[in-house]
Amino acid sequence: KNEVEQSPQNLTAQEGEFITINCSYSVGISALHWLQQHPGGGIVSLFMLSSGKKKHGRLIATINIQEKHSSLHITASHPRDSAVYICAVTPNTGTASKLTFGTGTRLQVTL
Amino acid sequence: GAGVSQSPRYKVAKRGQDVALRCDPISGHVSLFWYQQALGQGPEFLTYFQNEAQLDKSGLPSDRFFAERPEGSVSTLKIQRTQQEDSAVYLCASSLGVGAYGYTFGSGTRLTVV
């Protein structure tokens, strides 16, 4: 079992829909990251969370440390949001900053 | 520079050839990571530098893989005698400090071994 699990693996939405991507992890962490990767592109860091909730534009990320769960929400989705969204954690053991990644959620937003 | 720069962007190598991949992190970033991302998979950790010190190389898949960061800035990942299973995107990331800091990723080097 992976230490970081994401769901769904694939997601298709129509423009304007509210989208939720979930992440569960099984290790103690010092931070959780949401990342975005476009096809053929590098990775962009969206959020780093250790508690609570963060918002940036149409993106909202929440984390529940007790339940070891995080969600990424996209409001009023747009085709340009189409990308792979990756959840990653910084475990609080081992190499201080090393990230452990989920396998990603592939999002396709259609007109 | 403004971001993490990786070169080359694409590399095609014949099986058995040696390759060198370069990462130029954000100036002043202490931590530097290399990750390997196979097609359709999430990135997997390869190695970690804190300044010039390689503190963790537990993810390097074999002794054909070698990384260095001699002056604590630019890093090079070298793969000797490349094999087809080495085909992947190699991502470099840097971070200002040690611990739960944000990361900046490079665009990656896509290595194809034929």
mmCIF file of C-alpha atoms in Angstrom:
data_model
loop_
_atom_site.group_PDB
_atom_site.id
_atom_site.type_symbol
_atom_site.label_atom_id
_atom_site.label_comp_id
_atom_site.label_asym_id
_atom_site.label_seq_id
_atom_site.Cartn_x
_atom_site.Cartn_y
_atom_site.Cartn_z
ATOM 1 C CA LYS A 1 0.000 0.000 0.000
ATOM 2 C CA ASN A 2 1.373 3.401 -0.968
ATOM 3 C CA GLU A 3 2.022 5.837 1.836
ATOM 4 C CA VAL A 4 0.094 8.490 -0.122
ATOM 5 C CA GLU A 5 -3.138 7.574 -1.879
ATOM 6 C CA GLN A 6 -5.146 9.846 -4.150
ATOM 7 C CA SER A 7 -8.639 9.588 -5.532
ATOM 8 C CA PRO A 8 -9.945 9.633 -8.092
ATOM 9 C CA GLN A 9 -7.150 8.586 -10.463
ATOM 10 C CA ASN A 10 -8.923 10.191 -13.391
ATOM 11 C CA LEU A 11 -11.556 12.891 -13.427
ATOM 12 C CA THR A 12 -13.493 14.502 -16.260
ATOM 13 C CA ALA A 13 -15.555 17.598 -15.581
ATOM 14 C CA GLN A 14 -17.437 20.180 -17.563
ATOM 15 C CA GLU A 15 -16.390 23.794 -17.469
ATOM 16 C CA GLY A 16 -17.790 25.521 -14.413
ATOM 17 C CA GLU A 17 -18.077 22.424 -12.248
ATOM 18 C CA PHE A 18 -16.779 22.254 -8.672
ATOM 19 C CA ILE A 19 -14.013 19.671 -8.413
ATOM 20 C CA THR A 20 -12.655 17.805 -5.420
ATOM 21 C CA ILE A 21 -9.532 15.658 -5.337
ATOM 22 C CA ASN A 22 -8.767 13.654 -2.223
ATOM 23 C CA CYS A 23 -5.505 12.574 -0.629
ATOM 24 C CA SER A 24 -4.960 10.177 2.267
ATOM 25 C CA TYR A 25 -1.620 9.374 3.833
ATOM 26 C CA SER A 26 -0.453 6.856 6.357
ATOM 27 C CA VAL A 27 2.704 8.407 7.827
ATOM 28 C CA GLY A 28 3.358 11.239 10.238
ATOM 29 C CA ILE A 29 4.051 14.396 8.312
ATOM 30 C CA SER A 30 5.424 17.853 8.822
ATOM 31 C CA ALA A 31 3.704 19.207 5.699
ATOM 32 C CA LEU A 32 1.503 18.236 2.771
ATOM 33 C CA HIS A 33 1.915 19.659 -0.709
ATOM 34 C CA TRP A 34 -0.421 19.953 -3.647
ATOM 35 C CA LEU A 35 1.350 20.125 -6.977
ATOM 36 C CA GLN A 36 0.217 20.617 -10.563
ATOM 37 C CA GLN A 37 1.841 19.028 -13.596
ATOM 38 C CA HIS A 38 0.851 19.850 -17.158
ATOM 39 C CA PRO A 39 1.583 17.325 -19.942
ATOM 40 C CA GLY A 40 5.234 17.530 -20.875
ATOM 41 C CA GLY A 41 5.730 20.205 -18.277
ATOM 42 C CA GLY A 42 7.430 20.576 -14.994
ATOM 43 C CA ILE A 43 5.750 20.607 -11.629
ATOM 44 C CA VAL A 44 4.276 23.714 -10.074
ATOM 45 C CA SER A 45 3.769 23.931 -6.345
ATOM 46 C CA LEU A 46 0.208 25.034 -5.518
ATOM 47 C CA PHE A 47 0.018 24.738 -1.748
ATOM 48 C CA MET A 48 1.992 23.651 1.259
ATOM 49 C CA LEU A 49 -0.164 22.876 4.303
ATOM 50 C CA SER A 50 0.448 21.745 7.833
ATOM 51 C CA SER A 51 -3.002 22.546 9.197
ATOM 52 C CA GLY A 52 -6.332 24.093 8.323
ATOM 53 C CA LYS A 53 -7.123 25.578 4.970
ATOM 54 C CA LYS A 54 -5.508 27.707 2.287
ATOM 55 C CA LYS A 55 -7.046 29.509 -0.670
ATOM 56 C CA HIS A 56 -5.478 30.898 -3.818
ATOM 57 C CA GLY A 57 -7.804 32.187 -6.477
ATOM 58 C CA ARG A 58 -10.162 29.373 -7.441
ATOM 59 C CA LEU A 59 -8.125 26.765 -5.595
ATOM 60 C CA ILE A 60 -8.758 25.717 -2.008
ATOM 61 C CA ALA A 61 -6.773 23.140 -0.051
ATOM 62 C CA THR A 62 -7.751 21.679 3.298
ATOM 63 C CA ILE A 63 -6.082 19.243 5.629
ATOM 64 C CA ASN A 64 -7.271 17.208 8.604
ATOM 65 C CA ILE A 65 -4.187 16.061 10.482
ATOM 66 C CA GLN A 66 -6.088 13.743 12.832
ATOM 67 C CA GLU A 67 -7.709 11.910 9.935
ATOM 68 C CA LYS A 68 -4.572 12.083 7.755
ATOM 69 C CA HIS A 69 -6.595 13.457 4.878
ATOM 70 C CA SER A 70 -6.436 16.443 2.557
ATOM 71 C CA SER A 71 -8.622 17.737 -0.226
ATOM 72 C CA LEU A 72 -7.971 20.047 -3.154
ATOM 73 C CA HIS A 73 -10.988 21.899 -4.483
ATOM 74 C CA ILE A 74 -11.275 23.811 -7.735
ATOM 75 C CA THR A 75 -14.225 26.163 -8.053
ATOM 76 C CA ALA A 76 -15.639 27.222 -11.434
ATOM 77 C CA SER A 77 -13.336 24.837 -13.288
ATOM 78 C CA HIS A 78 -11.900 25.838 -16.641
ATOM 79 C CA PRO A 79 -10.234 23.847 -19.446
ATOM 80 C CA ARG A 80 -6.892 25.410 -18.523
ATOM 81 C CA ASP A 81 -7.156 23.591 -15.189
ATOM 82 C CA SER A 82 -6.635 20.324 -17.086
ATOM 83 C CA ALA A 83 -3.493 18.777 -15.644
ATOM 84 C CA VAL A 84 -2.287 16.104 -13.256
ATOM 85 C CA TYR A 85 -2.673 17.084 -9.619
ATOM 86 C CA ILE A 86 -0.262 15.429 -7.256
ATOM 87 C CA CYS A 87 -0.421 15.183 -3.492
ATOM 88 C CA ALA A 88 2.916 14.828 -1.730
ATOM 89 C CA VAL A 89 3.931 14.736 1.908
ATOM 90 C CA THR A 90 7.045 15.615 3.855
ATOM 91 C CA PRO A 91 7.324 12.772 6.373
ATOM 92 C CA ASN A 92 8.521 13.787 9.817
ATOM 93 C CA THR A 93 11.072 10.968 9.868
ATOM 94 C CA GLY A 94 14.022 10.228 7.644
ATOM 95 C CA THR A 95 15.457 12.817 5.266
ATOM 96 C CA ALA A 96 14.123 16.119 6.553
ATOM 97 C CA SER A 97 12.601 17.467 3.391
ATOM 98 C CA LYS A 98 12.156 14.439 1.152
ATOM 99 C CA LEU A 99 8.772 14.283 -0.515
ATOM 100 C CA THR A 100 6.688 11.142 -0.840
ATOM 101 C CA PHE A 101 4.313 11.465 -3.772
ATOM 102 C CA GLY A 102 0.925 10.105 -4.637
ATOM 103 C CA THR A 103 0.419 8.823 -8.174
ATOM 104 C CA GLY A 104 -1.615 11.843 -9.169
ATOM 105 C CA THR A 105 -5.126 12.638 -10.351
ATOM 106 C CA ARG A 106 -5.512 13.346 -14.041
ATOM 107 C CA LEU A 107 -8.119 16.079 -14.516
ATOM 108 C CA GLN A 108 -9.702 16.890 -17.853
ATOM 109 C CA VAL A 109 -12.055 19.876 -17.999
ATOM 110 C CA THR A 110 -14.146 20.110 -21.149
ATOM 111 C CA LEU A 111 -16.161 22.962 -22.636
ATOM 112 C CA GLY B 1 17.898 32.796 -11.579
ATOM 113 C CA ALA B 2 14.154 33.128 -11.231
ATOM 114 C CA GLY B 3 13.464 29.401 -11.285
ATOM 115 C CA VAL B 4 15.067 25.991 -11.322
ATOM 116 C CA SER B 5 16.669 25.359 -14.671
ATOM 117 C CA GLN B 6 17.337 21.873 -16.026
ATOM 118 C CA SER B 7 19.235 20.882 -19.125
ATOM 119 C CA PRO B 8 18.971 19.311 -21.534
ATOM 120 C CA ARG B 9 15.203 19.348 -21.813
ATOM 121 C CA TYR B 10 15.249 16.137 -23.827
ATOM 122 C CA LYS B 11 17.956 13.516 -24.199
ATOM 123 C CA VAL B 12 18.016 10.431 -26.372
ATOM 124 C CA ALA B 13 20.802 8.017 -25.511
ATOM 125 C CA LYS B 14 21.817 4.722 -27.003
ATOM 126 C CA ARG B 15 21.880 1.841 -24.570
ATOM 127 C CA GLY B 16 25.264 1.740 -22.871
ATOM 128 C CA GLN B 17 25.955 5.439 -23.328
ATOM 129 C CA ASP B 18 26.761 7.699 -20.358
ATOM 130 C CA VAL B 19 24.599 10.783 -19.794
ATOM 131 C CA ALA B 20 24.869 13.858 -17.583
ATOM 132 C CA LEU B 21 21.844 15.879 -16.538
ATOM 133 C CA ARG B 22 22.234 19.348 -15.105
ATOM 134 C CA CYS B 23 20.205 21.225 -12.526
ATOM 135 C CA ASP B 24 20.683 24.897 -11.748
ATOM 136 C CA PRO B 25 18.650 25.651 -8.584
ATOM 137 C CA ILE B 26 17.383 28.971 -7.324
ATOM 138 C CA SER B 27 20.283 30.976 -5.988
ATOM 139 C CA GLY B 28 20.616 30.570 -2.230
ATOM 140 C CA HIS B 29 18.496 27.459 -2.000
ATOM 141 C CA VAL B 30 20.117 25.101 0.459
ATOM 142 C CA SER B 31 18.269 21.908 -0.387
ATOM 143 C CA LEU B 32 18.350 20.188 -3.763
ATOM 144 C CA PHE B 33 16.526 17.010 -4.720
ATOM 145 C CA TRP B 34 16.534 14.703 -7.712
ATOM 146 C CA TYR B 35 13.442 12.666 -8.529
ATOM 147 C CA GLN B 36 12.748 10.116 -11.241
ATOM 148 C CA GLN B 37 9.303 9.973 -12.828
ATOM 149 C CA ALA B 38 8.395 7.017 -15.001
ATOM 150 C CA LEU B 39 5.574 7.408 -17.498
ATOM 151 C CA GLY B 40 2.208 7.547 -15.750
ATOM 152 C CA GLN B 41 3.736 7.369 -12.284
ATOM 153 C CA GLY B 42 4.400 9.821 -9.512
ATOM 154 C CA PRO B 43 7.970 11.002 -8.962
ATOM 155 C CA GLU B 44 10.272 8.789 -6.924
ATOM 156 C CA PHE B 45 13.046 10.162 -4.739
ATOM 157 C CA LEU B 46 16.617 9.638 -5.925
ATOM 158 C CA THR B 47 18.925 11.790 -3.831
ATOM 159 C CA TYR B 48 19.142 14.880 -1.633
ATOM 160 C CA PHE B 49 21.813 17.540 -1.125
ATOM 161 C CA GLN B 50 22.079 20.065 1.644
ATOM 162 C CA ASN B 51 24.500 22.577 0.177
ATOM 163 C CA GLU B 52 27.353 20.464 -1.190
ATOM 164 C CA ALA B 53 26.740 17.506 1.102
ATOM 165 C CA GLN B 54 24.859 14.537 -0.282
ATOM 166 C CA LEU B 55 22.871 13.550 2.786
ATOM 167 C CA ASP B 56 20.640 10.896 1.284
ATOM 168 C CA LYS B 57 21.242 8.787 -1.790
ATOM 169 C CA SER B 58 18.992 5.931 -0.787
ATOM 170 C CA GLY B 59 16.795 6.297 -3.878
ATOM 171 C CA LEU B 60 19.542 5.853 -6.466
ATOM 172 C CA PRO B 61 18.520 2.620 -8.225
ATOM 173 C CA SER B 62 22.012 1.295 -8.899
ATOM 174 C CA ASP B 63 25.683 2.193 -8.748
ATOM 175 C CA ARG B 64 25.365 3.400 -12.334
ATOM 176 C CA PHE B 65 23.705 6.518 -10.925
ATOM 177 C CA PHE B 66 25.871 9.223 -9.425
ATOM 178 C CA ALA B 67 25.054 12.775 -8.360
ATOM 179 C CA GLU B 68 27.185 15.673 -7.234
ATOM 180 C CA ARG B 69 26.845 19.274 -6.176
ATOM 181 C CA PRO B 70 30.467 20.291 -5.614
ATOM 182 C CA GLU B 71 29.982 23.981 -4.825
ATOM 183 C CA GLY B 72 26.559 23.787 -3.272
ATOM 184 C CA SER B 73 24.770 25.270 -6.259
ATOM 185 C CA VAL B 74 24.617 23.489 -9.643
ATOM 186 C CA SER B 75 24.081 19.745 -9.468
ATOM 187 C CA THR B 76 24.740 17.033 -12.010
ATOM 188 C CA LEU B 77 23.087 13.637 -12.152
ATOM 189 C CA LYS B 78 25.170 11.164 -14.121
ATOM 190 C CA ILE B 79 23.965 7.835 -15.394
ATOM 191 C CA GLN B 80 26.577 5.426 -16.668
ATOM 192 C CA ARG B 81 25.935 2.631 -19.162
ATOM 193 C CA THR B 82 22.311 3.636 -19.621
ATOM 194 C CA GLN B 83 19.662 0.927 -19.834
ATOM 195 C CA GLN B 84 16.153 1.082 -21.269
ATOM 196 C CA GLU B 85 14.646 1.032 -17.784
ATOM 197 C CA ASP B 86 16.396 4.352 -17.117
ATOM 198 C CA SER B 87 14.007 6.054 -19.545
ATOM 199 C CA ALA B 88 12.041 8.568 -17.463
ATOM 200 C CA VAL B 89 11.712 12.227 -16.657
ATOM 201 C CA TYR B 90 14.341 13.365 -14.184
ATOM 202 C CA LEU B 91 13.110 16.212 -12.029
ATOM 203 C CA CYS B 92 15.181 18.537 -9.924
ATOM 204 C CA ALA B 93 13.703 20.576 -7.086
ATOM 205 C CA SER B 94 15.210 23.097 -4.724
ATOM 206 C CA SER B 95 14.088 24.498 -1.422
ATOM 207 C CA LEU B 96 15.223 27.445 0.633
ATOM 208 C CA GLY B 97 15.918 25.505 3.795
ATOM 209 C CA VAL B 98 15.722 22.208 5.561
ATOM 210 C CA GLY B 99 12.403 20.799 6.737
ATOM 211 C CA ALA B 100 8.912 21.807 5.670
ATOM 212 C CA TYR B 101 9.744 24.469 3.127
ATOM 213 C CA GLY B 102 8.085 25.006 -0.222
ATOM 214 C CA TYR B 103 9.684 23.535 -3.305
ATOM 215 C CA THR B 104 10.422 24.870 -6.746
ATOM 216 C CA PHE B 105 10.668 22.256 -9.446
ATOM 217 C CA GLY B 106 12.489 22.396 -12.730
ATOM 218 C CA SER B 107 10.811 21.410 -15.995
ATOM 219 C CA GLY B 108 12.641 18.115 -15.978
ATOM 220 C CA THR B 109 14.838 16.244 -18.424
ATOM 221 C CA ARG B 110 13.085 13.562 -20.433
ATOM 222 C CA LEU B 111 15.584 10.755 -21.007
ATOM 223 C CA THR B 112 14.835 8.133 -23.624
ATOM 224 C CA VAL B 113 17.220 5.201 -23.908
ATOM 225 C CA VAL B 114 17.003 3.374 -27.231
#
